C-alpha cells in the first residue's frame, strides 16, 4: 500500500494566517495532536498542540511560531512500512503526503488510516488458525515452512517474525486459511518444529496481533 492510497478525505489543514487557537480547535474536533500548515497548497510544516502550548501563543497567527513547525512528511509513493518507520522515529498523529520536489501538499494520513491499512495488510478478517513457534535464527527457512503448510492443503495468509531481544532466537507467528491444523502439526513435529501456541477460534487474530497492535498504537500516541 502506498501513501497516495491511504490519504484521508476528512481531516483538513490550516494556513499560517490561522490562529493557534483555531488549530487547537481543529485538533480537538479530529482527536489529533498535529496539523499540516499549508500556504497556496505548499507544505510549510506540521504544527503540534504541544508546540502551541509551549509557545503560549493562542490568538496570534501560526506564522508567529513558524520556527516550531516540524518537517516530517512522506511522498505519495512511500510504502506503508516506510510510513510506519517515520511514525516510529517521530511520533505523529497525522502524516502529510508531499511532492518532495515541489513541496506541493497532496493530503495526509491519519492514525485511523494507518490502523485500517495495517488490518488489511495482516488479513485480520480472514478466518483461520494461528500457530506460534520459536526457533534459532539460523533454523528459519521460509521455503520449508511454506512447503509443510501447503503439503497439507493449506495456505499461509500472514506470517510475522519477532526477534527475541539479546538472543539469536526468534518467534514466528503463522496465520493459516484453515482451522483444523492437526495434520499440519504432525508434519511440523516430524521436522522438529515445536509449536508453542495454537489458536483455532474464529476471532483468534485479535488475540495474536494484540502485541503488534499495541506497538503500533504506542508510536501513534493513541
Short mmCIF file of N, CA and C in Angstrom, two decimals, residues 96-176:
data_model
loop_
_atom_site.label_atom_id
_atom_site.label_comp_id
_atom_site.label_asym_id
_atom_site.label_seq_id
_atom_site.Cartn_x
_atom_site.Cartn_y
_atom_site.Cartn_z
N UNK A 96 1.73 14.05 6.75
CA UNK A 96 1.47 14.75 5.49
C UNK A 96 2.07 13.99 4.31
N UNK A 97 1.36 14.06 3.19
CA UNK A 97 1.85 13.48 1.94
C UNK A 97 2.21 14.62 1.01
N UNK A 98 3.50 14.70 0.64
CA UNK A 98 4.03 15.86 -0.07
C UNK A 98 4.79 15.43 -1.32
N UNK A 99 4.67 16.22 -2.39
CA UNK A 99 5.55 16.03 -3.54
C UNK A 99 6.92 16.54 -3.12
N UNK A 100 7.93 15.67 -3.01
CA UNK A 100 9.22 16.09 -2.46
C UNK A 100 9.95 17.12 -3.31
N UNK A 101 9.65 17.20 -4.60
CA UNK A 101 10.34 18.15 -5.47
C UNK A 101 9.74 19.54 -5.39
N UNK A 102 8.44 19.63 -5.30
CA UNK A 102 7.78 20.95 -5.30
C UNK A 102 7.23 21.34 -3.94
N UNK A 103 7.22 20.39 -2.98
CA UNK A 103 6.62 20.56 -1.66
C UNK A 103 5.11 20.83 -1.76
N UNK A 104 4.54 20.44 -2.88
CA UNK A 104 3.08 20.56 -3.05
C UNK A 104 2.39 19.58 -2.12
N UNK A 105 1.39 20.08 -1.41
CA UNK A 105 0.65 19.27 -0.44
C UNK A 105 -0.38 18.42 -1.16
N UNK A 106 -0.31 17.10 -0.95
CA UNK A 106 -1.23 16.17 -1.60
C UNK A 106 -2.36 15.74 -0.66
N UNK A 107 -2.08 15.66 0.64
CA UNK A 107 -3.07 15.20 1.61
C UNK A 107 -2.36 14.69 2.85
N UNK A 108 -3.10 14.01 3.71
CA UNK A 108 -2.47 13.47 4.91
C UNK A 108 -3.05 12.11 5.26
N UNK A 109 -2.30 11.40 6.08
CA UNK A 109 -2.69 10.08 6.54
C UNK A 109 -2.91 10.16 8.05
N UNK A 110 -4.04 9.70 8.51
CA UNK A 110 -4.37 9.76 9.94
C UNK A 110 -4.05 8.44 10.62
N UNK A 111 -4.17 8.45 11.95
CA UNK A 111 -4.00 7.23 12.72
C UNK A 111 -4.97 6.15 12.25
N UNK A 112 -6.22 6.54 12.06
CA UNK A 112 -7.24 5.59 11.63
C UNK A 112 -6.89 4.98 10.28
N UNK A 113 -6.37 5.81 9.36
CA UNK A 113 -5.96 5.31 8.05
C UNK A 113 -4.88 4.25 8.19
N UNK A 114 -3.91 4.51 9.06
CA UNK A 114 -2.82 3.56 9.26
C UNK A 114 -3.31 2.26 9.87
N UNK A 115 -4.19 2.38 10.85
CA UNK A 115 -4.71 1.18 11.52
C UNK A 115 -5.51 0.33 10.53
N UNK A 116 -6.33 0.96 9.70
CA UNK A 116 -7.11 0.22 8.71
C UNK A 116 -6.19 -0.47 7.71
N UNK A 117 -5.16 0.24 7.27
CA UNK A 117 -4.22 -0.35 6.32
C UNK A 117 -3.47 -1.51 6.96
N UNK A 118 -3.10 -1.35 8.22
CA UNK A 118 -2.42 -2.41 8.95
C UNK A 118 -3.32 -3.64 9.05
N UNK A 119 -4.59 -3.42 9.33
CA UNK A 119 -5.54 -4.52 9.45
C UNK A 119 -5.68 -5.28 8.14
N UNK A 120 -5.74 -4.54 7.03
CA UNK A 120 -5.84 -5.18 5.72
C UNK A 120 -4.56 -5.95 5.39
N UNK A 121 -3.42 -5.34 5.74
CA UNK A 121 -2.13 -5.96 5.44
C UNK A 121 -1.98 -7.32 6.11
N UNK A 122 -2.51 -7.45 7.32
CA UNK A 122 -2.33 -8.70 8.06
C UNK A 122 -3.52 -9.65 7.91
N UNK A 123 -4.43 -9.31 6.99
CA UNK A 123 -5.59 -10.19 6.74
C UNK A 123 -6.35 -10.51 8.02
N UNK A 124 -6.62 -9.50 8.82
CA UNK A 124 -7.25 -9.72 10.12
C UNK A 124 -8.68 -10.25 10.02
N UNK A 125 -9.29 -10.13 8.84
CA UNK A 125 -10.68 -10.59 8.70
C UNK A 125 -10.78 -12.00 8.12
N UNK A 126 -9.65 -12.63 7.90
CA UNK A 126 -9.65 -13.99 7.33
C UNK A 126 -9.73 -15.01 8.45
N UNK A 127 -10.68 -15.92 8.34
CA UNK A 127 -10.86 -16.95 9.34
C UNK A 127 -9.81 -18.04 9.16
N UNK A 128 -9.15 -18.42 10.25
CA UNK A 128 -8.14 -19.47 10.17
C UNK A 128 -7.37 -19.60 11.46
N UNK A 129 -6.61 -20.69 11.56
CA UNK A 129 -5.83 -20.96 12.77
C UNK A 129 -4.54 -20.15 12.78
N UNK A 130 -3.98 -20.00 13.97
CA UNK A 130 -2.72 -19.30 14.16
C UNK A 130 -1.78 -20.19 14.95
N UNK A 131 -0.57 -20.35 14.45
CA UNK A 131 0.45 -21.15 15.12
C UNK A 131 1.61 -20.25 15.51
N UNK A 132 2.17 -20.50 16.69
CA UNK A 132 3.33 -19.73 17.15
C UNK A 132 4.43 -20.71 17.50
N UNK A 133 5.60 -20.50 16.92
CA UNK A 133 6.75 -21.35 17.20
C UNK A 133 7.99 -20.48 17.44
N UNK A 134 8.95 -21.03 18.16
CA UNK A 134 10.19 -20.31 18.44
C UNK A 134 11.35 -21.12 17.92
N UNK A 135 12.35 -20.44 17.39
CA UNK A 135 13.49 -21.14 16.81
C UNK A 135 14.73 -20.27 16.80
N UNK A 136 15.88 -20.90 16.53
CA UNK A 136 17.12 -20.15 16.33
C UNK A 136 17.04 -19.47 14.97
N UNK A 137 17.62 -18.29 14.87
CA UNK A 137 17.56 -17.54 13.62
C UNK A 137 18.10 -18.36 12.45
N UNK A 138 19.15 -19.13 12.70
CA UNK A 138 19.75 -19.92 11.62
C UNK A 138 18.88 -21.10 11.18
N UNK A 139 17.85 -21.41 11.95
CA UNK A 139 16.96 -22.52 11.61
C UNK A 139 15.71 -22.06 10.85
N UNK A 140 15.65 -20.79 10.54
CA UNK A 140 14.46 -20.25 9.88
C UNK A 140 14.59 -20.40 8.36
N UNK A 141 13.73 -21.21 7.80
CA UNK A 141 13.69 -21.41 6.34
C UNK A 141 12.22 -21.28 5.90
N UNK A 142 11.90 -20.15 5.32
CA UNK A 142 10.52 -19.89 4.93
C UNK A 142 10.03 -20.91 3.90
N UNK A 143 10.91 -21.30 3.00
CA UNK A 143 10.50 -22.25 1.97
C UNK A 143 10.07 -23.58 2.58
N UNK A 144 10.77 -24.01 3.62
CA UNK A 144 10.42 -25.27 4.27
C UNK A 144 9.10 -25.15 5.01
N UNK A 145 8.90 -24.04 5.71
CA UNK A 145 7.65 -23.82 6.45
C UNK A 145 6.47 -23.78 5.49
N UNK A 146 6.63 -23.07 4.38
CA UNK A 146 5.56 -23.00 3.38
C UNK A 146 5.27 -24.37 2.79
N UNK A 147 6.32 -25.16 2.57
CA UNK A 147 6.14 -26.49 2.00
C UNK A 147 5.35 -27.39 2.95
N UNK A 148 5.64 -27.26 4.26
CA UNK A 148 4.93 -28.06 5.25
C UNK A 148 3.44 -27.70 5.23
N UNK A 149 3.14 -26.43 5.20
CA UNK A 149 1.75 -25.98 5.22
C UNK A 149 1.03 -26.40 3.94
N UNK A 150 1.65 -26.14 2.80
CA UNK A 150 0.98 -26.40 1.52
C UNK A 150 0.85 -27.89 1.24
N UNK A 151 1.74 -28.69 1.79
CA UNK A 151 1.63 -30.14 1.60
C UNK A 151 0.42 -30.70 2.33
N UNK A 152 -0.15 -29.91 3.23
CA UNK A 152 -1.36 -30.31 3.96
C UNK A 152 -2.58 -29.53 3.48
N UNK A 153 -2.52 -29.10 2.23
CA UNK A 153 -3.65 -28.42 1.57
C UNK A 153 -4.09 -27.16 2.30
N UNK A 154 -3.13 -26.39 2.76
CA UNK A 154 -3.42 -25.11 3.42
C UNK A 154 -2.52 -24.03 2.83
N UNK A 155 -2.83 -22.79 3.19
CA UNK A 155 -2.05 -21.65 2.71
C UNK A 155 -1.69 -20.74 3.89
N UNK A 156 -0.53 -20.13 3.79
CA UNK A 156 -0.14 -19.10 4.76
C UNK A 156 -0.71 -17.77 4.28
N UNK A 157 -1.56 -17.14 5.09
CA UNK A 157 -2.13 -15.85 4.70
C UNK A 157 -1.39 -14.68 5.36
N UNK A 158 -0.72 -14.95 6.48
CA UNK A 158 0.09 -13.93 7.14
C UNK A 158 1.19 -14.63 7.92
N UNK A 159 2.35 -13.98 7.99
CA UNK A 159 3.47 -14.53 8.75
C UNK A 159 4.26 -13.38 9.35
N UNK A 160 4.55 -13.49 10.64
CA UNK A 160 5.23 -12.40 11.35
C UNK A 160 6.43 -12.95 12.10
N UNK A 161 7.52 -12.23 12.02
CA UNK A 161 8.75 -12.61 12.71
C UNK A 161 9.02 -11.60 13.82
N UNK A 162 9.20 -12.10 15.03
CA UNK A 162 9.53 -11.24 16.17
C UNK A 162 10.85 -11.71 16.75
N UNK A 163 11.85 -10.84 16.69
CA UNK A 163 13.16 -11.19 17.22
C UNK A 163 13.14 -11.05 18.75
N UNK A 164 13.69 -12.04 19.43
CA UNK A 164 13.76 -12.03 20.88
C UNK A 164 15.00 -11.25 21.30
N UNK A 165 14.83 -10.17 22.07
CA UNK A 165 15.97 -9.30 22.43
C UNK A 165 17.11 -10.07 23.10
N UNK A 166 18.33 -9.64 22.79
CA UNK A 166 19.54 -10.18 23.42
C UNK A 166 19.68 -11.68 23.23
N UNK A 167 19.27 -12.16 22.07
CA UNK A 167 19.40 -13.59 21.79
C UNK A 167 19.48 -13.79 20.28
N UNK A 168 19.77 -15.01 19.89
CA UNK A 168 19.79 -15.37 18.48
C UNK A 168 18.53 -16.15 18.12
N UNK A 169 17.48 -15.92 18.91
CA UNK A 169 16.24 -16.65 18.69
C UNK A 169 15.15 -15.72 18.19
N UNK A 170 14.16 -16.30 17.58
CA UNK A 170 13.06 -15.54 17.02
C UNK A 170 11.75 -16.31 17.23
N UNK A 171 10.67 -15.56 17.26
CA UNK A 171 9.34 -16.16 17.38
C UNK A 171 8.61 -15.95 16.06
N UNK A 172 8.02 -17.02 15.57
CA UNK A 172 7.34 -16.99 14.29
C UNK A 172 5.84 -17.22 14.50
N UNK A 173 5.03 -16.29 14.01
CA UNK A 173 3.58 -16.40 14.10
C UNK A 173 3.03 -16.62 12.70
N UNK A 174 2.31 -17.72 12.53
CA UNK A 174 1.82 -18.13 11.21
C UNK A 174 0.30 -18.15 11.21
N UNK A 175 -0.30 -17.39 10.30
CA UNK A 175 -1.75 -17.38 10.16
C UNK A 175 -2.12 -18.22 8.94
N UNK A 176 -3.01 -19.18 9.12
CA UNK A 176 -3.40 -20.09 8.05
C UNK A 176 -4.83 -19.82 7.59
#
